[in-house]
PDB file of C-alpha atoms and ligand atoms in Angstrom:
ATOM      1  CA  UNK Z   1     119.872  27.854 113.470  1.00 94.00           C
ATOM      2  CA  UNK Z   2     117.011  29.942 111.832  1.00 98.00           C
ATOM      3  CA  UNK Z   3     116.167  31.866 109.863  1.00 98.00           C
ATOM      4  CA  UNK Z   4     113.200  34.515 110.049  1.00 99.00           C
ATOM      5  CA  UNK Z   5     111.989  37.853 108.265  1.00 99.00           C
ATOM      6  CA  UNK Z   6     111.380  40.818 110.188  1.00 99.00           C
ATOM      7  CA  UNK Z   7     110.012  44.415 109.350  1.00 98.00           C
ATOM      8  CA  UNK Z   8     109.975  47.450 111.046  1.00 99.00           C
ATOM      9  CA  UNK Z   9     106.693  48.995 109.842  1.00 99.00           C
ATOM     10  CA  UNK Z  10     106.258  52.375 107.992  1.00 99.00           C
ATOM     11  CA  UNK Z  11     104.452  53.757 111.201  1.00 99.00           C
ATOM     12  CA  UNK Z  12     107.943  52.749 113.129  1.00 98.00           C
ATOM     13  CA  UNK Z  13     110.425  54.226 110.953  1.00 99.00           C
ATOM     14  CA  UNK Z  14     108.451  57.711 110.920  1.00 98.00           C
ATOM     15  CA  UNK Z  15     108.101  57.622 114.478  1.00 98.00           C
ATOM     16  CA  UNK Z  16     112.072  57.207 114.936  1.00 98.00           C
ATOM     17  CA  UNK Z  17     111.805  53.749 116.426  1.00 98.00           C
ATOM     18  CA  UNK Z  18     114.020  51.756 113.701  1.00 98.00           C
ATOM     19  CA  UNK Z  19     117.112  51.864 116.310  1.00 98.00           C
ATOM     20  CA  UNK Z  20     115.724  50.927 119.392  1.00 98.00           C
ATOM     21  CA  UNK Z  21     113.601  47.661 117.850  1.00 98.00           C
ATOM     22  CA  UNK Z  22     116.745  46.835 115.850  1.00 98.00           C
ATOM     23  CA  UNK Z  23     118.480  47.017 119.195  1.00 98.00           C
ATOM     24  CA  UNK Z  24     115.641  45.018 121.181  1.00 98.00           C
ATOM     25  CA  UNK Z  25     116.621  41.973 118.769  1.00 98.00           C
ATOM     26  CA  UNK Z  26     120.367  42.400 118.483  1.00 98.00           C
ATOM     27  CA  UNK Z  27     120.329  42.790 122.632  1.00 98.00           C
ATOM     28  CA  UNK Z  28     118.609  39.343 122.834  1.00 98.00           C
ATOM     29  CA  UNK Z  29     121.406  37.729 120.389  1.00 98.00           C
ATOM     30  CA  UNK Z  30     119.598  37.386 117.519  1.00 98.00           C
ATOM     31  CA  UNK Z  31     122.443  38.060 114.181  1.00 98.00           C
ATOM     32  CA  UNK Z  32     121.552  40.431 111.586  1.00 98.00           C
ATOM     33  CA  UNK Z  33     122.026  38.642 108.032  1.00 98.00           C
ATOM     34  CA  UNK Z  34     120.495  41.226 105.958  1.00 98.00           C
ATOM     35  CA  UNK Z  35     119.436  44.866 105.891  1.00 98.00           C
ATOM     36  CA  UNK Z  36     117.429  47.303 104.041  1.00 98.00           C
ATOM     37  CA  UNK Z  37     115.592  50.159 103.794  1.00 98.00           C
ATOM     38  CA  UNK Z  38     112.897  50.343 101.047  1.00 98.00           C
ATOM     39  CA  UNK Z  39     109.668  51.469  99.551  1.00 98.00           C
ATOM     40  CA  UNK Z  40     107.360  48.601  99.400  1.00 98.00           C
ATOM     41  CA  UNK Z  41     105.762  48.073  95.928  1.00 98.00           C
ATOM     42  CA  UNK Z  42     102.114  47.501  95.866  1.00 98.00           C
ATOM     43  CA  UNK Z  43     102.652  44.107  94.024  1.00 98.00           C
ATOM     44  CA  UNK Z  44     105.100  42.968  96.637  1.00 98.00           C
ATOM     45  CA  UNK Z  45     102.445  44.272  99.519  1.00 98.00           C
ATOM     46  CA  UNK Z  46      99.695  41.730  98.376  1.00 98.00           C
ATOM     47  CA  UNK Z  47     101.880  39.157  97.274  1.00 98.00           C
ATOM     48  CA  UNK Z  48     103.079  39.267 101.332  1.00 98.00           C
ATOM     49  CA  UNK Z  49      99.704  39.262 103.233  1.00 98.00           C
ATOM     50  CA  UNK Z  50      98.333  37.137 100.104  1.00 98.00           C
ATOM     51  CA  UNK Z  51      96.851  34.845 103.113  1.00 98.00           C
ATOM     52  CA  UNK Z  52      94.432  38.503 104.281  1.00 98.00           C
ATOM     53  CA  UNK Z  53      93.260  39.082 100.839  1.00 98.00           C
ATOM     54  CA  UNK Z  54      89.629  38.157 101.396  1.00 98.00           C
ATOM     55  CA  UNK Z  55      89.958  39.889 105.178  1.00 98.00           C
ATOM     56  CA  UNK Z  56      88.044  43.524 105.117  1.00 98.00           C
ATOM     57  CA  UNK Z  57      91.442  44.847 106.609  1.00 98.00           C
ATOM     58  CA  UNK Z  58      93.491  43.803 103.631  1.00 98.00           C
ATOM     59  CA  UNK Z  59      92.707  46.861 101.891  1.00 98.00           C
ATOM     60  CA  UNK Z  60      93.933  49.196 104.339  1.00 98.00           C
ATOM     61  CA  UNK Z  61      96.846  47.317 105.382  1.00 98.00           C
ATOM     62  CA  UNK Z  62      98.027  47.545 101.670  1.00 98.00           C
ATOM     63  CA  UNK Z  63      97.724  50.988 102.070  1.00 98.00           C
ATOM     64  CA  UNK Z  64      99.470  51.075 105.363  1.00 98.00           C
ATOM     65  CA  UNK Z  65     102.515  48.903 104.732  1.00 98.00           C
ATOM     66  CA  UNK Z  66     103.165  50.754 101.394  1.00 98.00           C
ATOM     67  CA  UNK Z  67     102.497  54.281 102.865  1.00 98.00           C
ATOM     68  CA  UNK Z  68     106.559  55.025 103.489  1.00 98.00           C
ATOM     69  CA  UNK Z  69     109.669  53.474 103.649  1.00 99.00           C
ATOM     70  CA  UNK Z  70     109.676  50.178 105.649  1.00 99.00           C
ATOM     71  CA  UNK Z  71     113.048  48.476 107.010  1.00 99.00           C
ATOM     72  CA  UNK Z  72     112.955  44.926 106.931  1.00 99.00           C
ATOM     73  CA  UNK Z  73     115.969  42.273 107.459  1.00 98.00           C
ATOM     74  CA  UNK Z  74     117.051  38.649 107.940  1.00 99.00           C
ATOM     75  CA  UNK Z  75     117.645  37.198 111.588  1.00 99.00           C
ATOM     76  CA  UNK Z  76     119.277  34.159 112.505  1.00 98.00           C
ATOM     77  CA  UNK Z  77     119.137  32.712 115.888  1.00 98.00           C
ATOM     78  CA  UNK Z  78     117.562  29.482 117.926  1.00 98.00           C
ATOM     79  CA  UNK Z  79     114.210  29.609 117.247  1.00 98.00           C
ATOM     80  CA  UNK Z  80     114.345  32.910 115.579  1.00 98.00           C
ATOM     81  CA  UNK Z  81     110.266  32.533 114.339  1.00 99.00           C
ATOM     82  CA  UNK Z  82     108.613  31.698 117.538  1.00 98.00           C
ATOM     83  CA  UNK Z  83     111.493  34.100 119.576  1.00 98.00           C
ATOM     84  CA  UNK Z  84     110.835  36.951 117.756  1.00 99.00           C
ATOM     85  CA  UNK Z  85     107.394  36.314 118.191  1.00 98.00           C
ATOM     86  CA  UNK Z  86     107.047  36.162 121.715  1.00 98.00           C
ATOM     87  CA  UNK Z  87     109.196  38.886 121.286  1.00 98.00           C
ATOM     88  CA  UNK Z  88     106.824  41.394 119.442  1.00 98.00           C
ATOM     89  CA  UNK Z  89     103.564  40.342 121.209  1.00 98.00           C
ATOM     90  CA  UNK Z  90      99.706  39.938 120.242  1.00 98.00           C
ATOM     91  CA  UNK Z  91      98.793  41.427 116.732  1.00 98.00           C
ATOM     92  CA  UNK Z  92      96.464  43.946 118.806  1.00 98.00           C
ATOM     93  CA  UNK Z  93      99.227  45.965 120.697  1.00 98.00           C
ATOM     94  CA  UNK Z  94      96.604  46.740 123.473  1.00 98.00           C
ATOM     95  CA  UNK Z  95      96.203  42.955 123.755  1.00 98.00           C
ATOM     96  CA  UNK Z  96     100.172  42.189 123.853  1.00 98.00           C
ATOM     97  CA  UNK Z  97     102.086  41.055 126.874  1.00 98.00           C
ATOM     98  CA  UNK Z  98     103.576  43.975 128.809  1.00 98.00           C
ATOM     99  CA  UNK Z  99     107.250  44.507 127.618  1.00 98.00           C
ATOM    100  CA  UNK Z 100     106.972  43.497 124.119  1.00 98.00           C
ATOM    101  CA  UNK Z 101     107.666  46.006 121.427  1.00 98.00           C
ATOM    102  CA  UNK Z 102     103.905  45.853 120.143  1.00 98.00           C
ATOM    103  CA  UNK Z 103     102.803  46.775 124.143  1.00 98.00           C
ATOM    104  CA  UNK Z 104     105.520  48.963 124.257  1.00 98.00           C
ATOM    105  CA  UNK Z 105     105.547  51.094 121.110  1.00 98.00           C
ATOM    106  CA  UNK Z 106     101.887  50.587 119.876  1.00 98.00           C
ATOM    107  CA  UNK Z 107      98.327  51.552 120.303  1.00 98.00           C
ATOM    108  CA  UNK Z 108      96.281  50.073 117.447  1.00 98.00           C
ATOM    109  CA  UNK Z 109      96.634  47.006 115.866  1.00 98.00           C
ATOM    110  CA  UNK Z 110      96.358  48.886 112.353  1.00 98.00           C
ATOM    111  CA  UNK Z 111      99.623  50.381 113.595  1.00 98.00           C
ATOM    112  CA  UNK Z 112     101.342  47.851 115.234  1.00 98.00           C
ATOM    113  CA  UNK Z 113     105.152  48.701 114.244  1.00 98.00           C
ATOM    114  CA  UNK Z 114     106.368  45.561 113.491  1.00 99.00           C
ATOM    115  CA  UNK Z 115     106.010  42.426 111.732  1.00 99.00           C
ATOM    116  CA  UNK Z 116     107.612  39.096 111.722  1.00 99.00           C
ATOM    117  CA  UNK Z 117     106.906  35.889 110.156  1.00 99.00           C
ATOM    118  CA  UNK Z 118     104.932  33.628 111.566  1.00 98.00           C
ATOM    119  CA  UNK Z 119     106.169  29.900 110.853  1.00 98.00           C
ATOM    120  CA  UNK Z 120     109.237  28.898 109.400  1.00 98.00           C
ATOM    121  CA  UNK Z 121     107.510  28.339 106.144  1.00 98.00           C
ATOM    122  CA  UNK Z 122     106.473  31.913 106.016  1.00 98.00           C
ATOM    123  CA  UNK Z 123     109.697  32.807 106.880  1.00 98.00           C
ATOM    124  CA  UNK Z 124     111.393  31.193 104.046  1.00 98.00           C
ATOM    125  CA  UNK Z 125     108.421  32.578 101.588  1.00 98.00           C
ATOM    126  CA  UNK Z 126     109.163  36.124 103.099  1.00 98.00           C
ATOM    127  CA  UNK Z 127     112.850  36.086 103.303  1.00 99.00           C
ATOM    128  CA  UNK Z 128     112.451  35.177  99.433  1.00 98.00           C
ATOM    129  CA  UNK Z 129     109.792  37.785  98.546  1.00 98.00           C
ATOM    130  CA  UNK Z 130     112.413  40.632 100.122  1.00 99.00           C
ATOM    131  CA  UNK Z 131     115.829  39.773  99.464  1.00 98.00           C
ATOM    132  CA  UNK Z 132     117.753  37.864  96.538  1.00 98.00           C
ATOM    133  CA  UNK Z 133     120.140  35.328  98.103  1.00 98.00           C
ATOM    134  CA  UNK Z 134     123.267  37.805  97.507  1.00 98.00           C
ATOM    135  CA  UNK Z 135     122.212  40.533 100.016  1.00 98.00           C
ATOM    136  CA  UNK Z 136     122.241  37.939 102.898  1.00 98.00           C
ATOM    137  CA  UNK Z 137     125.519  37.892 104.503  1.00 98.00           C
ATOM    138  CA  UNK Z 138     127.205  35.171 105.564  1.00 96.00           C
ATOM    139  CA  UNK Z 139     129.638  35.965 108.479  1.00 97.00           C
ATOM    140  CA  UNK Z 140     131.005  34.780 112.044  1.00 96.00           C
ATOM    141  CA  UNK Z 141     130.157  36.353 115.078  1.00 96.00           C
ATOM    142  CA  UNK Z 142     132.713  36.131 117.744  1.00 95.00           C
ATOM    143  CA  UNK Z 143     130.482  36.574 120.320  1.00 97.00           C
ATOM    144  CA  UNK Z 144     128.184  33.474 119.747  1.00 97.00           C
ATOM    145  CA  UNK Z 145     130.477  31.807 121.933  1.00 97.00           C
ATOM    146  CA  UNK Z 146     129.113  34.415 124.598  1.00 98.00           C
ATOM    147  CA  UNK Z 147     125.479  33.672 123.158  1.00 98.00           C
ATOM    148  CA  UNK Z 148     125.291  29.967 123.194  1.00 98.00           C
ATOM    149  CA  UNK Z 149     126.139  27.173 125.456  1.00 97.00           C
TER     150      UNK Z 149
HETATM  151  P1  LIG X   1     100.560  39.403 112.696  1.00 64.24           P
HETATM  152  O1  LIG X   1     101.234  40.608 112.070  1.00 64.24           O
HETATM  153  O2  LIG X   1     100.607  39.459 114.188  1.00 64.24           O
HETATM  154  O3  LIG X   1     101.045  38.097 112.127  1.00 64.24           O
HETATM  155  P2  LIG X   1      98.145  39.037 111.118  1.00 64.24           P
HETATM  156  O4  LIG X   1      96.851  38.496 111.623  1.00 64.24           O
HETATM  157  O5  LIG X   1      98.954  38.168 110.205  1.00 64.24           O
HETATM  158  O6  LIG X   1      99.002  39.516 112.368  1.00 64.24           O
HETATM  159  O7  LIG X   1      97.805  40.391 110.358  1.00 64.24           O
HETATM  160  C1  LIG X   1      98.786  41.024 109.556  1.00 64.24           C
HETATM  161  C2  LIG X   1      98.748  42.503 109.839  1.00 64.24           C
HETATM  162  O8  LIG X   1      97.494  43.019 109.399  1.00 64.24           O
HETATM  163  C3  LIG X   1      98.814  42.902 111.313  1.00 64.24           C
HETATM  164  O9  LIG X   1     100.134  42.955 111.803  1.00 64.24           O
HETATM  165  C4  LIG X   1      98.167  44.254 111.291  1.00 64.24           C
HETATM  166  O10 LIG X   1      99.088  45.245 110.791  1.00 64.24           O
HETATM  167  C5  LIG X   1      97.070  44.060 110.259  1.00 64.24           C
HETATM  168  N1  LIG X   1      95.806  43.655 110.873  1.00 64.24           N
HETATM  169  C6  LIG X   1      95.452  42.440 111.339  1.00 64.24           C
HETATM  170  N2  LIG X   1      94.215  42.437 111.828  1.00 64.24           N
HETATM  171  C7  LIG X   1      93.754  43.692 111.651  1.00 64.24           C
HETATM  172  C8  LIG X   1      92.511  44.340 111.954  1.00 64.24           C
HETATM  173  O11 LIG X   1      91.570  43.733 112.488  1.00 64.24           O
HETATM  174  N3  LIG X   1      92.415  45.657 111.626  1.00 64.24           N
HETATM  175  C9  LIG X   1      93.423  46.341 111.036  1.00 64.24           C
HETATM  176  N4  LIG X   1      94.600  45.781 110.727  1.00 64.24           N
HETATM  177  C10 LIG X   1      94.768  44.482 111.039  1.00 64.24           C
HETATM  178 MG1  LIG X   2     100.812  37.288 110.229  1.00 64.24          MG
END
């Protein structure tokens, strides 16, 4: 199984979308391991697109991403990275396959809803930046018998 981080975006949360992209992943099977609502410090902000910092949109996603509360978490899953990937679509939501939650929810790929790592490496670097090893929960789901072959 892996692991992968996952973020609904400030623009997401004040446009009451939280639940239904929370449900788009728990409907596909992916398990929740950790949860949380938060403010994103500046610091933190860089320090996660550290690999944009010379890009001329780094500025104003810093801005963006620190602009209101975000909710990120912790999925598990087969192939959690690339799934919810595929998942969330193309970067530019105009550009993303029909029926992901960037096509569905977005217009503008400076507000784009959602973000989710993009290797497992980033994942673990991610999953570290955001949560200390205590808030992820280790627990069975009954259901993964349902989920998996
Ligand atoms: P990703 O989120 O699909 O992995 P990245 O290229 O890693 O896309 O870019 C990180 C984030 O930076 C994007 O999700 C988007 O919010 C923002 N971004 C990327 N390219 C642009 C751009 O050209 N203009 C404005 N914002 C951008
Ligand atoms: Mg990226």
């Amino acid at each position: 199984m892996e692991r992968t981080f996952v973020m609904v975006k400030p623009d997401g949360v004040q446009r009451n979308l939280v639940g239904n992209i929370i449900a788009c992943f728990e409907k596909k099977g992916l398990k929740i391991i950790g949860l949380k609502m938060m403010r994103i410090p500046r610091e933190l902000a860089e320090s996660h697109y550290g690999e944009h910092r010379d890009k001329p949109f780094f500025g104003p996603l810093v801005n963006y991403i620190t602009s209101g509360p975000v909710v990120a978490m912790v999925l598990e899953g087969k192939d959690a990275v690339g799934t919810v990937r595929e998942m969330m679509g193309a970067t530019n939501p105009l550009k993303a396959a029909p029926g992901t939650i960037r096509a569905t929810y977005g217009m503008d790929i400076g507000r784009n809803v959602v973000h989710g790592s993009d290797s497992p490496t980033s994942a673990e670097r991610e999953i570290n930046l955001f949560f200390r090893p205590e808030e992820l929960v280790n627990y069975q789901r009954d259901v993964d018998r349902w989920i998996y072959e």
